[in-house]
Coordinates of C-alpha atoms and ligand atoms in Angstrom, one line a residue:
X1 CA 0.0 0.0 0.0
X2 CA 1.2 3.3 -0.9
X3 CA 0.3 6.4 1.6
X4 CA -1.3 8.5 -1.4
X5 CA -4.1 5.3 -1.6
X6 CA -6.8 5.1 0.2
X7 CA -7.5 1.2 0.6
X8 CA -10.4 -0.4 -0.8
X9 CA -12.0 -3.6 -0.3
X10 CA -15.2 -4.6 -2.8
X11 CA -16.8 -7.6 -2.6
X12 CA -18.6 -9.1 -5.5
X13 CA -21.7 -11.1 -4.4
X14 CA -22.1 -12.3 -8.4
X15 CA -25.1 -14.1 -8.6
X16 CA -25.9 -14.8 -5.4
X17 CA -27.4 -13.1 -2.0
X18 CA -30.4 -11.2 -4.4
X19 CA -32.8 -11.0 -1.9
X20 CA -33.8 -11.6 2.2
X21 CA -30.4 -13.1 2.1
X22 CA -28.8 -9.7 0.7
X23 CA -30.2 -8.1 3.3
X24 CA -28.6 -10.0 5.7
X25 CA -25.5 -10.2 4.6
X26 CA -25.6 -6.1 4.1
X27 CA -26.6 -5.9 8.0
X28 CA -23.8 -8.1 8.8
X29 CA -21.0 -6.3 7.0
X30 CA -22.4 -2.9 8.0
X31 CA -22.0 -4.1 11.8
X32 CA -18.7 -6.1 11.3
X33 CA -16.6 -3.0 8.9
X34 CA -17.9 -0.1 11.2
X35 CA -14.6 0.4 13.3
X36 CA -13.0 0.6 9.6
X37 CA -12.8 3.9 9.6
X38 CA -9.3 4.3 7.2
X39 CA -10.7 1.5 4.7
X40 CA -13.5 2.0 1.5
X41 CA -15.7 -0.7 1.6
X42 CA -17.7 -1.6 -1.3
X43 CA -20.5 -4.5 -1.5
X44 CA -22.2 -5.5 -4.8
X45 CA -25.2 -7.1 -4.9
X46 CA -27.4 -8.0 -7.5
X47 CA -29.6 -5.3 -9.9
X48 CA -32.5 -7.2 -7.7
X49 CA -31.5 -6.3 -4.4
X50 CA -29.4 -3.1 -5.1
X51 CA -32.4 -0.8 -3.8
X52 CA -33.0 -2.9 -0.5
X53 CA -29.2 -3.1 0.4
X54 CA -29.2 0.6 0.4
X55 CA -32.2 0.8 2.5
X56 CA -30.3 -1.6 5.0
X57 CA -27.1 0.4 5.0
X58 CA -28.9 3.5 5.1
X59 CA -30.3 2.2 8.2
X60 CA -27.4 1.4 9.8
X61 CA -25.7 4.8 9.0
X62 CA -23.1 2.7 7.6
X63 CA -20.2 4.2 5.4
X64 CA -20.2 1.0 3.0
X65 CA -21.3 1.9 -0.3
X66 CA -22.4 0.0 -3.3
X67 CA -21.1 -1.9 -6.6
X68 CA -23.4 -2.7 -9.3
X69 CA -22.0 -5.7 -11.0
X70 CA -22.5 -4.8 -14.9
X71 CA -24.3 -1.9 -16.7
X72 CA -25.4 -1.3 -20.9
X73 CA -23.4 1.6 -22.4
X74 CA -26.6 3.7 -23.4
X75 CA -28.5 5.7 -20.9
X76 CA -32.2 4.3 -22.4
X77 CA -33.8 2.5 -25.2
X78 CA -35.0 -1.1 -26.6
X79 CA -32.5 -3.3 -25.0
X80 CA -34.4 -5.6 -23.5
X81 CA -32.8 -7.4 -20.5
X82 CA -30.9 -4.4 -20.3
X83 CA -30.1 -1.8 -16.8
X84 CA -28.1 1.9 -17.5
X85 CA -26.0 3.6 -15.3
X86 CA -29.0 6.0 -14.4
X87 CA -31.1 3.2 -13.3
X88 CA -28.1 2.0 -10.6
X89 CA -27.7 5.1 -9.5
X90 CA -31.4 5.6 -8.9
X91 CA -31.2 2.1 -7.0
X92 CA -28.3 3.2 -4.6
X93 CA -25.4 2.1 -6.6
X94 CA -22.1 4.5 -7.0
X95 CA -19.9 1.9 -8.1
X96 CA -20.3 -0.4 -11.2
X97 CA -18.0 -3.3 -11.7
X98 CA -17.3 -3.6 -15.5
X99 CA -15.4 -6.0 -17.8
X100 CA -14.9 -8.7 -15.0
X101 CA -13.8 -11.5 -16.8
X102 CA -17.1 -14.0 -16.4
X103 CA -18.6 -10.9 -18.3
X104 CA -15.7 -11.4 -21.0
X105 CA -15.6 -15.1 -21.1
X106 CA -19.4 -15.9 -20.6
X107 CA -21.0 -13.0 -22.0
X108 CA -18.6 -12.2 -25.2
X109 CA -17.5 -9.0 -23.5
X110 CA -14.7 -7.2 -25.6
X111 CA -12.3 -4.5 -24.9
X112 CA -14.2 -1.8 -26.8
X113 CA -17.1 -2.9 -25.3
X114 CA -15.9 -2.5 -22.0
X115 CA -14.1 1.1 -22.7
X116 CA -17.7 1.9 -23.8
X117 CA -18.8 1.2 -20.4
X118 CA -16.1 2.5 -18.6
X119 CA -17.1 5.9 -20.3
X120 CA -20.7 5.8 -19.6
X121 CA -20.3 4.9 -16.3
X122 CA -18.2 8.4 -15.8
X123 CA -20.0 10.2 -18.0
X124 CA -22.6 9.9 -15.3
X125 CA -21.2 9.9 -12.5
X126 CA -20.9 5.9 -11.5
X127 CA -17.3 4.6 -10.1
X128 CA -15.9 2.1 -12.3
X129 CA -14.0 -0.8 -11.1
X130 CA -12.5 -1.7 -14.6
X131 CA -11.5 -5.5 -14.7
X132 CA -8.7 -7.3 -16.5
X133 CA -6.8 -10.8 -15.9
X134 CA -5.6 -13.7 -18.0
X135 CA -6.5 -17.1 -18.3
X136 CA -4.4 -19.7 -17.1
X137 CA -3.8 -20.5 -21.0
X138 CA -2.1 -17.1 -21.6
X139 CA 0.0 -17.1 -17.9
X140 CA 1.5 -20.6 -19.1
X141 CA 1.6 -18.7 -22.6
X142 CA 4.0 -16.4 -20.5
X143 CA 1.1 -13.6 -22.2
X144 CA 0.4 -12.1 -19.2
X145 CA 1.9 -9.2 -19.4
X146 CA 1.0 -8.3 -23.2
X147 CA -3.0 -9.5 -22.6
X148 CA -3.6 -6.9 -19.1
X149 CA -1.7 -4.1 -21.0
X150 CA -3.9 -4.0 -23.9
X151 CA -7.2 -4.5 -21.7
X152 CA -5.9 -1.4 -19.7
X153 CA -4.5 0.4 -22.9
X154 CA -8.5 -0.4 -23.6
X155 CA -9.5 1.9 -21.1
X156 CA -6.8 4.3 -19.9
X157 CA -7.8 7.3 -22.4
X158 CA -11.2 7.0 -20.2
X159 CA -10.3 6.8 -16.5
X160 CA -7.6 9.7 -17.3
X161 CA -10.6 12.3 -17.7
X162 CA -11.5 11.9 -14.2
X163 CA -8.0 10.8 -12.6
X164 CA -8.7 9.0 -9.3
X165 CA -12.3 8.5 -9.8
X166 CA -11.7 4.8 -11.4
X167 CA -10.2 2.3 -9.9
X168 CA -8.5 -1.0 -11.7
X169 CA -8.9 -4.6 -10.2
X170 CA -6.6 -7.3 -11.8
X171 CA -8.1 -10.9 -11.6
X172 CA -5.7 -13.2 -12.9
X173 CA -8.8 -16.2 -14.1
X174 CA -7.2 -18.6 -12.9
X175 CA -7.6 -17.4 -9.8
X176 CA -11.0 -16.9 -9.3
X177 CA -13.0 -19.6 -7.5
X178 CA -10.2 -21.6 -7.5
X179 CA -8.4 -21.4 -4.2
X180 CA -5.4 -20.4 -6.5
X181 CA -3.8 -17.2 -5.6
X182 CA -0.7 -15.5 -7.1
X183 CA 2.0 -14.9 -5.1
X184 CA 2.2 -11.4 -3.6
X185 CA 5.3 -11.1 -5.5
X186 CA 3.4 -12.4 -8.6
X187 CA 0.5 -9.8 -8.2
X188 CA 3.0 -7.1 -7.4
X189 CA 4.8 -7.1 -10.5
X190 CA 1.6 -7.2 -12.7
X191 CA 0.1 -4.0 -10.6
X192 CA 3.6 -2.4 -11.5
X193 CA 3.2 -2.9 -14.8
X194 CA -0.5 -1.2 -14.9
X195 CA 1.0 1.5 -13.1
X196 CA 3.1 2.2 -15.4
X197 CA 1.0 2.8 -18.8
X198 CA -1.1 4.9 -16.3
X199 CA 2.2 6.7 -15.9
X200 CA 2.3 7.3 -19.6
X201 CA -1.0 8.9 -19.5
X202 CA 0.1 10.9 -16.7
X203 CA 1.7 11.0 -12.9
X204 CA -1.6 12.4 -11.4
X205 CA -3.2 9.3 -13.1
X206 CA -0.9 6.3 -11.9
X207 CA -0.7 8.1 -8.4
X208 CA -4.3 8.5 -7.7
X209 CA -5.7 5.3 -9.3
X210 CA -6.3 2.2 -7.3
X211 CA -5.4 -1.1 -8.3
X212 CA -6.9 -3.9 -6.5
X213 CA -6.2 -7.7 -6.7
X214 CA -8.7 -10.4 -7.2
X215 CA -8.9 -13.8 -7.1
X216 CA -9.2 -16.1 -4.1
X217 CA -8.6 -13.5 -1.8
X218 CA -9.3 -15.1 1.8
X219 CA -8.7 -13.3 5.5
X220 CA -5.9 -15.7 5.9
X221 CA -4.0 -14.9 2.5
X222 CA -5.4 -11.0 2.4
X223 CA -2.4 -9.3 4.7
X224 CA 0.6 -10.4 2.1
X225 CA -1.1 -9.2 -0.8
X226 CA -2.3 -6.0 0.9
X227 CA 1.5 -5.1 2.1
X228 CA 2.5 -5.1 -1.7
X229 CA 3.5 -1.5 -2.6
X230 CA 1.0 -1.2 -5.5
X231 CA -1.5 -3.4 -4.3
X232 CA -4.3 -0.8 -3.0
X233 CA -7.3 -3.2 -1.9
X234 CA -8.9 -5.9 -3.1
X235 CA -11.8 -7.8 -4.8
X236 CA -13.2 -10.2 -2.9
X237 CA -15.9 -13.1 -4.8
X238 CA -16.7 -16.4 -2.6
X239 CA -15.2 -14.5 0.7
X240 CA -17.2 -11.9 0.8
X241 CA -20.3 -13.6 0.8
X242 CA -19.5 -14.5 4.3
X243 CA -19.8 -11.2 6.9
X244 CA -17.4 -12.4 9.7
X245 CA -14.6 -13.3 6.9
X246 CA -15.0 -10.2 4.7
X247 CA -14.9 -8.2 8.0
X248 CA -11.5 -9.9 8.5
X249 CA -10.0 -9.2 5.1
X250 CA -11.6 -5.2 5.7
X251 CA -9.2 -5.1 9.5
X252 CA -6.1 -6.5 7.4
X253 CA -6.9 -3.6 5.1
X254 CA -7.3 -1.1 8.3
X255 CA -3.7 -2.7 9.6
X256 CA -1.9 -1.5 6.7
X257 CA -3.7 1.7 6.3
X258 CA -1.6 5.0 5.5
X259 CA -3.8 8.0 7.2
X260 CA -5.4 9.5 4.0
X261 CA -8.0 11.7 3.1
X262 CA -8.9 10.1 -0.3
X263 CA -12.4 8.9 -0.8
Ligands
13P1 P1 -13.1 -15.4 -5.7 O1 -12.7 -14.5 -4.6 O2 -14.3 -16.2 -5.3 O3 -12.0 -16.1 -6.3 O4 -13.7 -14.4 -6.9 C1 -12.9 -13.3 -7.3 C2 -13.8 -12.5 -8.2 O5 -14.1 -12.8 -9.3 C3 -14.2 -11.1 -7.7 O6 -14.7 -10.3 -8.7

């Protein structure tokens, strides 16, 4: 962690806790985070129960705020299925995660598609968390490097409008769900690297954005990869889905926190 960055932690509920159950959980981690006073906590539930986790937070005058998990490009119109950036809003959402990679593998996400998003979302106002990561077929490819710099280069132009207002996770996919987690080290030099072509927008940019690391995070694995100089926070799938464990990860976040005023 660097003492510029305000740590974040974000957990991504996916497809699951859309209802009583998201309630819950939101009234757990509101009461298990609220000493957490130097970390950003950031819960996403699904469209379904992004309205009622607000309520629920509200009620707890809690500081956590809220991730949508995906978002169309246009603000209206005939796409069916479809929710805009206005509409999460509306519900309580000021964060939208975008591009993570079950959108990209599942869901034929591209790049441009994603940079589309990533532009709507701050055209009105929404928070993205931009996602990139490779597969396990482009790590053992030794790609990894080459396939997370073009999916940032996708998006860069975008979150250097509003530098500090975005924030970047890297989810290696082999990673996710698995129990497999990359090295601190591993994570480290791949958040360096993103750095860096923010750098070549501008300092501001790589300064003020936040990079966080996904995939298998846990409480017991959290600490290393939080202590890694560009590693800002975290994004947190089947471990946040339990309160008392995603409180855990948010404490080794408030361990390592630099005093900032960031938000
Ligand atoms: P897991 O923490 O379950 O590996 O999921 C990571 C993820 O996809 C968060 O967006």
């Amino acid at each position: 962690m660097n003492p510029i960055r305000r740590p974040l932690i974000a957990g991504n509920w996916k497809m699951n806790a859309g209802g009583q159950d998201g309630c819950a959980l939101a009234d757990a981690v509101a009461k298990s985070v609220k000493d957490s006073d130097q970390v950003d906590v950031v819960v996403s539930p699904p469209f379904t129960a992004l309205a009622a986790v607000a309520h629920v937070l509200d009620e707890n005058k809690s500081k956590v705020t809220i991730a949508a998990q995906n978002m169309h490009a246009e603000p209206s119109g005939a796409f069916t299925g479809e929710i805009s950036s206005s509409m999460l809003k509306e519900s309580g959402a000021s964060w939208v995660i975008l591009g993570h990679s079950e959108r990209r593998q599942l869901f034929g996400e591209t790049d441009e598609m994603v940079a589309r998003k990533v532009s709507a979302a701050l055209a009105s106002g929404l928070r993205p968390i931009a996602c990139v990561g490779e597969t396990l077929d482009q790590r053992d490819a030794e790609a990894t490097l080459e396939v997370v710099a073009r999916q940032v280069r996708a998006f860069v132009d975008e979150l250097a409008k509003q530098p500090g207002f975005g924030v970047i996770a890297y989810e290696p996919v082999w990673a996710i769900g698995t129990g497999l987690v990359a090295t601190p080290e591993d994570a480290q030099a791949v958040h360096a690297m993103i750095r860096g072509i923010l750098g070549e927008s501008s300092d501001e940019l790589a300064q003020q954005t936040r990079i966080l690391y996904g995939g298998s995070v846990k409480a017991d694995n959290a600490e290393g990869l939080l202590d890694q100089a560009d590693i800002d926070g975290a994004l947190v799938g089947g471990a946040s889905l339990d309160a008392a464990g995603f409180g855990k990860i948010v404490e080794a976040a408030q361990r390592l926190a630099p005093r900032t005023d960031q938000g």
